[in-house]
Coordinates of C-alpha atoms in Angstrom, one line a residue:
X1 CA 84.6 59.0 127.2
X2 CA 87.1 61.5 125.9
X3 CA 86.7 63.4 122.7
X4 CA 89.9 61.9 120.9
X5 CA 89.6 58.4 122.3
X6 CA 85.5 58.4 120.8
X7 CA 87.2 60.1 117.8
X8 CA 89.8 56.8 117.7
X9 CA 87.1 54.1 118.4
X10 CA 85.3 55.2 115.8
X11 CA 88.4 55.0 113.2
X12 CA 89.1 52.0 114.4
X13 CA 86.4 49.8 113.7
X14 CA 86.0 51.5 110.4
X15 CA 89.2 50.6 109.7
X16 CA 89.3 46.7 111.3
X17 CA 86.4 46.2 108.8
X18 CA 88.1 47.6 105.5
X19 CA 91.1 45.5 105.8
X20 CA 89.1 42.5 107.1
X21 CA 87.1 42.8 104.2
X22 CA 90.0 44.0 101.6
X23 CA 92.4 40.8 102.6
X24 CA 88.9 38.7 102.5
X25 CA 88.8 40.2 98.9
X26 CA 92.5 39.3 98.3
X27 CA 92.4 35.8 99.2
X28 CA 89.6 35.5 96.8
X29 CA 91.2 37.0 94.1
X30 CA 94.7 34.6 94.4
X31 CA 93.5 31.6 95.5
X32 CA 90.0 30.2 94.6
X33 CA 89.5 28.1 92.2
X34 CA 93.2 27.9 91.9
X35 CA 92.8 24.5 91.5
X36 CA 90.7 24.4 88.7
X37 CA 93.1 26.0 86.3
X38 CA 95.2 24.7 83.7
X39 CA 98.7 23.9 84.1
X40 CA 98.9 25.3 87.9
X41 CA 100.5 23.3 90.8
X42 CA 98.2 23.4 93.6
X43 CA 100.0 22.9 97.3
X44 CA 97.4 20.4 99.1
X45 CA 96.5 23.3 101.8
X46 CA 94.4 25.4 99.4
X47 CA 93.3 22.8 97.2
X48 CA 89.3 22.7 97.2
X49 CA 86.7 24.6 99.1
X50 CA 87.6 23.6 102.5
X51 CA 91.7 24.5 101.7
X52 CA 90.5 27.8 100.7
X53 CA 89.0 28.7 103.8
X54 CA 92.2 28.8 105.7
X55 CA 94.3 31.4 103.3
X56 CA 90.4 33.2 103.7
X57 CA 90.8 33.3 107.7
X58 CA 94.7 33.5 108.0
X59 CA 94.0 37.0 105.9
X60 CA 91.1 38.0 106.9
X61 CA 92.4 38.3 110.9
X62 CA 95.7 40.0 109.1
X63 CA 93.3 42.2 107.8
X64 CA 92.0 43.0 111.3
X65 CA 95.5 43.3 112.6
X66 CA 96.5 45.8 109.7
X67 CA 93.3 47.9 110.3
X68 CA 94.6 48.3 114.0
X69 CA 98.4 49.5 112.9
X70 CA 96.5 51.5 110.0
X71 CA 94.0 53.5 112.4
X72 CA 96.5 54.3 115.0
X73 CA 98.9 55.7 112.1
X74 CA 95.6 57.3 110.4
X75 CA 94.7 58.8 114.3
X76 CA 98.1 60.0 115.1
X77 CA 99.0 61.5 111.4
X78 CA 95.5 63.7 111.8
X79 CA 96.4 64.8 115.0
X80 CA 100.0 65.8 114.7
X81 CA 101.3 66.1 111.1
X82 CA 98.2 66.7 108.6
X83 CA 96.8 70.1 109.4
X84 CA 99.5 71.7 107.5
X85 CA 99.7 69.9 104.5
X86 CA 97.8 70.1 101.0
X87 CA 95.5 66.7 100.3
X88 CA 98.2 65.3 97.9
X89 CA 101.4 65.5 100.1
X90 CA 98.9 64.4 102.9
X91 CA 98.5 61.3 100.8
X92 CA 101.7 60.7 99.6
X93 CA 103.2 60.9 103.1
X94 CA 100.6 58.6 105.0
X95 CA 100.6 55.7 102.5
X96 CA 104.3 56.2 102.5
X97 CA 104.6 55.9 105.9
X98 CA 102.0 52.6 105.8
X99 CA 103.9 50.9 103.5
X100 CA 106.8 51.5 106.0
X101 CA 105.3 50.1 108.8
X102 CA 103.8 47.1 106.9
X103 CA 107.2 45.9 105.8
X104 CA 108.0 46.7 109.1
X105 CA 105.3 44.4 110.3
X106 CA 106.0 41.7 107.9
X107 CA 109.6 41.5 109.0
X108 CA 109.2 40.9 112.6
X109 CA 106.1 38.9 112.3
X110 CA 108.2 36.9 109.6
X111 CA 108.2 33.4 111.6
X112 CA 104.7 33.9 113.2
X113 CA 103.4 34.3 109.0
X114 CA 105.3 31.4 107.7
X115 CA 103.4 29.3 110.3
X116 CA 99.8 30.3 109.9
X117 CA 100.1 30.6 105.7
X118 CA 101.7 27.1 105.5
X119 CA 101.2 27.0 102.0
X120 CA 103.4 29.8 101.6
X121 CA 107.4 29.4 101.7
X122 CA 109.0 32.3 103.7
X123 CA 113.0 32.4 104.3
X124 CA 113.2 34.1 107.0
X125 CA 116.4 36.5 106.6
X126 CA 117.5 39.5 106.0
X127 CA 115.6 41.1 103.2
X128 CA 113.5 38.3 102.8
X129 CA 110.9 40.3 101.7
X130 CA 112.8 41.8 98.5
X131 CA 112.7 37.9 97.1
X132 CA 108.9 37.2 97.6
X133 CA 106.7 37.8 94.7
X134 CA 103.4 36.9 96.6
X135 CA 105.1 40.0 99.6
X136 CA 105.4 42.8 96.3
X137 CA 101.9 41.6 95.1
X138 CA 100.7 42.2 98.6
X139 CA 102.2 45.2 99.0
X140 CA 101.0 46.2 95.9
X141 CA 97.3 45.7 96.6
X142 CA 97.9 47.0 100.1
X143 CA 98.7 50.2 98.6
X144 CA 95.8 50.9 96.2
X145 CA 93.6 49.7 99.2
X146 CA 95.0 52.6 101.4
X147 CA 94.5 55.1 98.3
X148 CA 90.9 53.6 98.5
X149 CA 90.5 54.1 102.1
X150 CA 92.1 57.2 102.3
X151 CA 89.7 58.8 99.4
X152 CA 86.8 57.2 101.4
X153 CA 87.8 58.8 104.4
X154 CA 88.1 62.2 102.9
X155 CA 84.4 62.2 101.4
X156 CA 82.8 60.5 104.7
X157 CA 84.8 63.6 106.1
X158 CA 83.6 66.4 103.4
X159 CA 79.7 64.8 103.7
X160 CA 79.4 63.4 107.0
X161 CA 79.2 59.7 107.4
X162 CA 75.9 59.6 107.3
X163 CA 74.9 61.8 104.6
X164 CA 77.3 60.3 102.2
X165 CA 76.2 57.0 102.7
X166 CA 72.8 58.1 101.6
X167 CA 74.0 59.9 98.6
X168 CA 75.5 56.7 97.4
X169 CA 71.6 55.4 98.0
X170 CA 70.7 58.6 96.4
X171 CA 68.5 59.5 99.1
X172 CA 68.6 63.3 98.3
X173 CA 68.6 62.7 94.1
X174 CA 64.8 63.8 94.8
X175 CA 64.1 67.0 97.4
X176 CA 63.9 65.1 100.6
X177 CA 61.9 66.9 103.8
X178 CA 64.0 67.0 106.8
X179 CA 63.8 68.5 110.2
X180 CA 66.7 70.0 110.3
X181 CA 68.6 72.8 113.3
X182 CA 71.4 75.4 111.6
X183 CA 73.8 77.7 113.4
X184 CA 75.1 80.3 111.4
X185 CA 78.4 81.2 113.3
X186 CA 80.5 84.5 112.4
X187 CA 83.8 85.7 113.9
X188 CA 82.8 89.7 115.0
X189 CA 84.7 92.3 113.8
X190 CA 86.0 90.7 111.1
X191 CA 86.6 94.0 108.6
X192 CA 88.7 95.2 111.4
X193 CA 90.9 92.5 111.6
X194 CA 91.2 91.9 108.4
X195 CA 92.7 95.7 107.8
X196 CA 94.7 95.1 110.6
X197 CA 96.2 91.7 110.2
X198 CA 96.4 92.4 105.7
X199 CA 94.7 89.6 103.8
X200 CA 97.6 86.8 103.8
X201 CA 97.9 87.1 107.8
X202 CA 93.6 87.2 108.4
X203 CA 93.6 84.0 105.8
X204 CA 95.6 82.3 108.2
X205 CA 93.9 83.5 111.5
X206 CA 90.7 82.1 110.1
X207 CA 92.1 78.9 109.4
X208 CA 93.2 78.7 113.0
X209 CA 89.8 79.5 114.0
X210 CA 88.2 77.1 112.2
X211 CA 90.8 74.7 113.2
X212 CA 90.0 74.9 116.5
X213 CA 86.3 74.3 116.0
X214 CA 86.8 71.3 114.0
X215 CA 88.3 69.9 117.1
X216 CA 84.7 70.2 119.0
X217 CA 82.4 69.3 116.1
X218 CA 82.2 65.6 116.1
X219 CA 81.9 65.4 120.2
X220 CA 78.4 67.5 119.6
X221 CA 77.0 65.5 116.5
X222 CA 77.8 68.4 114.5
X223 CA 77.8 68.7 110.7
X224 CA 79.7 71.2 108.7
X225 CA 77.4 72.3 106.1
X226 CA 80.1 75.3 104.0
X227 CA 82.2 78.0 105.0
X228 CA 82.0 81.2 103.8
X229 CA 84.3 83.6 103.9
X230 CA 84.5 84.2 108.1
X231 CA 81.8 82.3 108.6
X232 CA 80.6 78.3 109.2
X233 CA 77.5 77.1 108.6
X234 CA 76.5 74.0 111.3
X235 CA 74.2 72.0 111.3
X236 CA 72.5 69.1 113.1
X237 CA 69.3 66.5 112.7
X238 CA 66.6 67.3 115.3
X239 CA 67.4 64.8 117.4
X240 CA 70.8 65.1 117.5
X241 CA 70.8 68.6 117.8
X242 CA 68.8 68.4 120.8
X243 CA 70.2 65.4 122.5
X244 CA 72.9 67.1 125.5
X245 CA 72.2 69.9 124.2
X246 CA 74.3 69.7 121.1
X247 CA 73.6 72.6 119.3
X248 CA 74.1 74.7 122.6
X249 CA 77.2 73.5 124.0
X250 CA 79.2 73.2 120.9
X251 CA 79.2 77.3 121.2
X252 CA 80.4 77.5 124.7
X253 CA 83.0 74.6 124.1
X254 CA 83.9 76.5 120.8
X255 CA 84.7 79.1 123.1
X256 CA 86.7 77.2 125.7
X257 CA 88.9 75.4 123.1
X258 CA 90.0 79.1 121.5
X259 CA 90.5 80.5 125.4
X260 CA 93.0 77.7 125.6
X261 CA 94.9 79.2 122.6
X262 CA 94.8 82.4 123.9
X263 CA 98.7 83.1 124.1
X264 CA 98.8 81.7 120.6
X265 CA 96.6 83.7 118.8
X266 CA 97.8 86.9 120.8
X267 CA 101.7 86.0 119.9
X268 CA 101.2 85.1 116.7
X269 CA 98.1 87.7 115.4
X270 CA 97.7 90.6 118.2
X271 CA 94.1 89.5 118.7
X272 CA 91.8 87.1 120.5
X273 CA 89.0 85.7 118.0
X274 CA 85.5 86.0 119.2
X275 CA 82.4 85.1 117.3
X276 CA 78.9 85.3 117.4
X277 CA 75.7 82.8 116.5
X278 CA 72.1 82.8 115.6
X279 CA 69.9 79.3 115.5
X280 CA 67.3 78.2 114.7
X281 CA 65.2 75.0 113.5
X282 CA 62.4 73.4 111.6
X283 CA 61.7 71.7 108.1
X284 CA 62.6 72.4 105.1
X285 CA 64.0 70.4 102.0
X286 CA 67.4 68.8 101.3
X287 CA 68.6 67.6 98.0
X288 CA 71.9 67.0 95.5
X289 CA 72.4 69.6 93.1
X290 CA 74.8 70.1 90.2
X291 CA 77.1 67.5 88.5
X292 CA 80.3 69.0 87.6
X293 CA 80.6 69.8 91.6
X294 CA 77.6 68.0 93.3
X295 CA 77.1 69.0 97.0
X296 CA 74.1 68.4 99.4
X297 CA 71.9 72.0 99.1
X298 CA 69.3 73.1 102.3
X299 CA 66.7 75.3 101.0
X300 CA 63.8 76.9 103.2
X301 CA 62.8 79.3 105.6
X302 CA 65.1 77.6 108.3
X303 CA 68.5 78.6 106.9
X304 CA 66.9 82.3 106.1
X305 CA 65.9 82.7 109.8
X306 CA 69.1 81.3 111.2
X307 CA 71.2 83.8 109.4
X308 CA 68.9 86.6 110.1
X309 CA 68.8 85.6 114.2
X310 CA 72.5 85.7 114.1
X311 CA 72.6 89.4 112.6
X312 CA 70.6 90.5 115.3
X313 CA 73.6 89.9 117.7
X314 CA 75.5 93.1 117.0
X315 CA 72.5 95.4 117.5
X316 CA 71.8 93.4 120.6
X317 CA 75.3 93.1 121.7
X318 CA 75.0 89.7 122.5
X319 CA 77.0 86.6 120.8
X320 CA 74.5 84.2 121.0
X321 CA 71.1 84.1 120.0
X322 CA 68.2 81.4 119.2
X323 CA 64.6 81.2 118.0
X324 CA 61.7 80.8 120.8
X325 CA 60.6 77.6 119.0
X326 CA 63.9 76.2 119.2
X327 CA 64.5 77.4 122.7
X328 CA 61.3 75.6 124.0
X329 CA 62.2 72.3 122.1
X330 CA 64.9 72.0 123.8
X331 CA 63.6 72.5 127.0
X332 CA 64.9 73.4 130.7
X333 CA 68.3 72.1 131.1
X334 CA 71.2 73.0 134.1
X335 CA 74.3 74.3 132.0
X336 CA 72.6 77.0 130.5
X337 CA 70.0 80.4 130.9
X338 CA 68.0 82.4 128.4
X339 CA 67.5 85.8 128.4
X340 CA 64.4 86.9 125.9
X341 CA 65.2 89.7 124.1
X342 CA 61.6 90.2 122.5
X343 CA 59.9 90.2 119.5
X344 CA 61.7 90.7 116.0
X345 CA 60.7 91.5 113.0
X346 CA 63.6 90.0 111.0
X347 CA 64.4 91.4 107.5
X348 CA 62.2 89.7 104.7
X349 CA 59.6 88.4 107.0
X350 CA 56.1 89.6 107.7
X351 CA 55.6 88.2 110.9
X352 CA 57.6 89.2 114.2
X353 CA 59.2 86.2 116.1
X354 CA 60.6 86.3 119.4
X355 CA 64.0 85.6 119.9
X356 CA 66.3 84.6 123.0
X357 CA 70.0 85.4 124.5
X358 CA 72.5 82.6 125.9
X359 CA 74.6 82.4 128.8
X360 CA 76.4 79.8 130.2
X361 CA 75.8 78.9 133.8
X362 CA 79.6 79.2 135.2

């Protein structure tokens, strides 16, 4: 299965099930126990429990349908307009463009609607959703529910999916021990490009890097634990990590997805970006920490090692280096050879370990 069509299934569940759910939500908050209040003219269809079931279904598979429009608008605003924009315009322009498409939706759906929510009166004309008060209060709820989903979306995107949902269990409010793989992954010569290019210019060459690797994180399982400066910070669960291969490949397809920019980043910058990595895995702890900006925080010997593998590369001259205990945890596979390159005694440690070099099998 292609990367972008996974990347679309995946929205598009997530999104059938909000709206399900958030017209589910609406049709309880408008119409039961309608009935049982004072003064209020109840249309036979939605009196009692068994009338409210229908408004309940007739939304709840609108729901479903608007989750559809939603994640293709979501999928194709990510792909082709957002990249560019700060988070608020990014916002502004996607809910604006929802809205759009709703009343868009509503109009030419007009005499299909006005069959299925019988007890609803719909004049189906020109601009007959300007007279409906039950269409604005729709709209209305529809647009706080795309803020809501929107702001969702961003933090599943910042954490990962699945370590936010656990920090709303507040799995990690105690130090948690995980088995965890890092790569620490560094574009090379970076103080020469950055004297070359001036800081403004190098900003924007990183962004494009990182750009470009964003597009190849999520087929490989990959988590995005910080940036710094020129460098990203990956990380993976065991298992995932070593399922396919994950934490290998992602650095040759890394590589293949800025090859096929080439001609734009030698246009527009006068240089090709190349990086190099160091990996490595094991067990150390994970927990939340601060409160005025809480993020997920590693700490142990893993990260250390990573970072000090990955320094190695220069005075090897080699961009792609791994641990020995990783190496033979992931075992033999076909896409790939190791080259050792001996025994290291990396900075801050009193024990050598031996480390590895990685090639691609054309």
């Amino acid at each position: 299965m292609g990367h972008n069509l996974k990347r679309y299934l995946n929205l598009l569940w997530q999104s059938i099930v909000f709206w399900s759910v958030a017209l589910a939500c609406f049709a309880i908050f408008r119409y039961f126990g309608l009935e049982e209040e004072d003064g209020v003219t109840v249309i036979d269809e939605i009196a009692g429990t068994t009338g409210f079931l229908k408004p309940l279904a007739s939304l709840s598979a609108m729901g479903a349908v608007l989750g559809v429009l939603y994640a293709t608008i979501d999928f194709l605003f990510d792909k082709l307009i957002s990249k560019r924009l700060s988070l608020g315009l990014m916002l502004t322009l996607k809910t604006f463009i929802e809205f759009v498409f709703t009343i868009g939706v509503f109009s030419l759906t007009a005499t299909v609607v006005s069959k299925v929510f019988t007890f609803v009166d719909l004049k189906v004309e020109p601009g007959w959703w300007l007279r409906e008060k039950m269409v604005w209060g729709m709209l209305f709820y529809l647009l706080i529910a795309s803020l809501v989903f929107s702001t969702l979306k961003i933090a599943v995107e910042r954490f990962g999916s699945g370590i936010f949902l656990k920090m709303l269990r507040g799995v990690y409010a105690n130090p948690k021990e995980e088995e965890r793989i890092f790569m620490f992954l560094d574009l090379k010569d970076s103080t020469t490009i950055a004297e070359r290019l001036g800081h403004h210019k190098y900003s924007q060459f990183i962004q494009d890097c990182f750009f470009d690797l964003n597009e190849v994180v999520l087929k490989y399982e990959a988590e995005i634990y910080q940036y710094v400066g020129d460098e990203a910070v990956l990380s993976w669960s065991y298992k995932r990590g070593l399922s396919n291969s994950n934490c290998i490949e992602i650095f040759f397809a890394f590589e293949v997805k800025r090859a096929s920019r080439n001609d734009h980043y030698l246009e527009k910058y006068g240089v090709f970006p190349e990086f190099k990595a160091g990996m490595h895995g094991g067990t150390l702890m994970a927990a939340e920490v601060g409160f005025i900006k809480k993020e997920l925080a590693y700490h142990g010997d893993v990260i250390n090692t990573s970072a000090r593998i990955q320094a190695e590369c220069n005075k090897h001259n080699v961009n792609f280096l791994l641990s020995e205990k990783l190496l033979n945890d992931l075992g033999v596979t076909e896409t790939f050879s190791s080259k050792p390159i001996g025994e290291v005694l990396l900075k801050g440690k009193k024990k050598e370990i031996k480390i590895y070099s990685i090639a691609h099998y054309d």
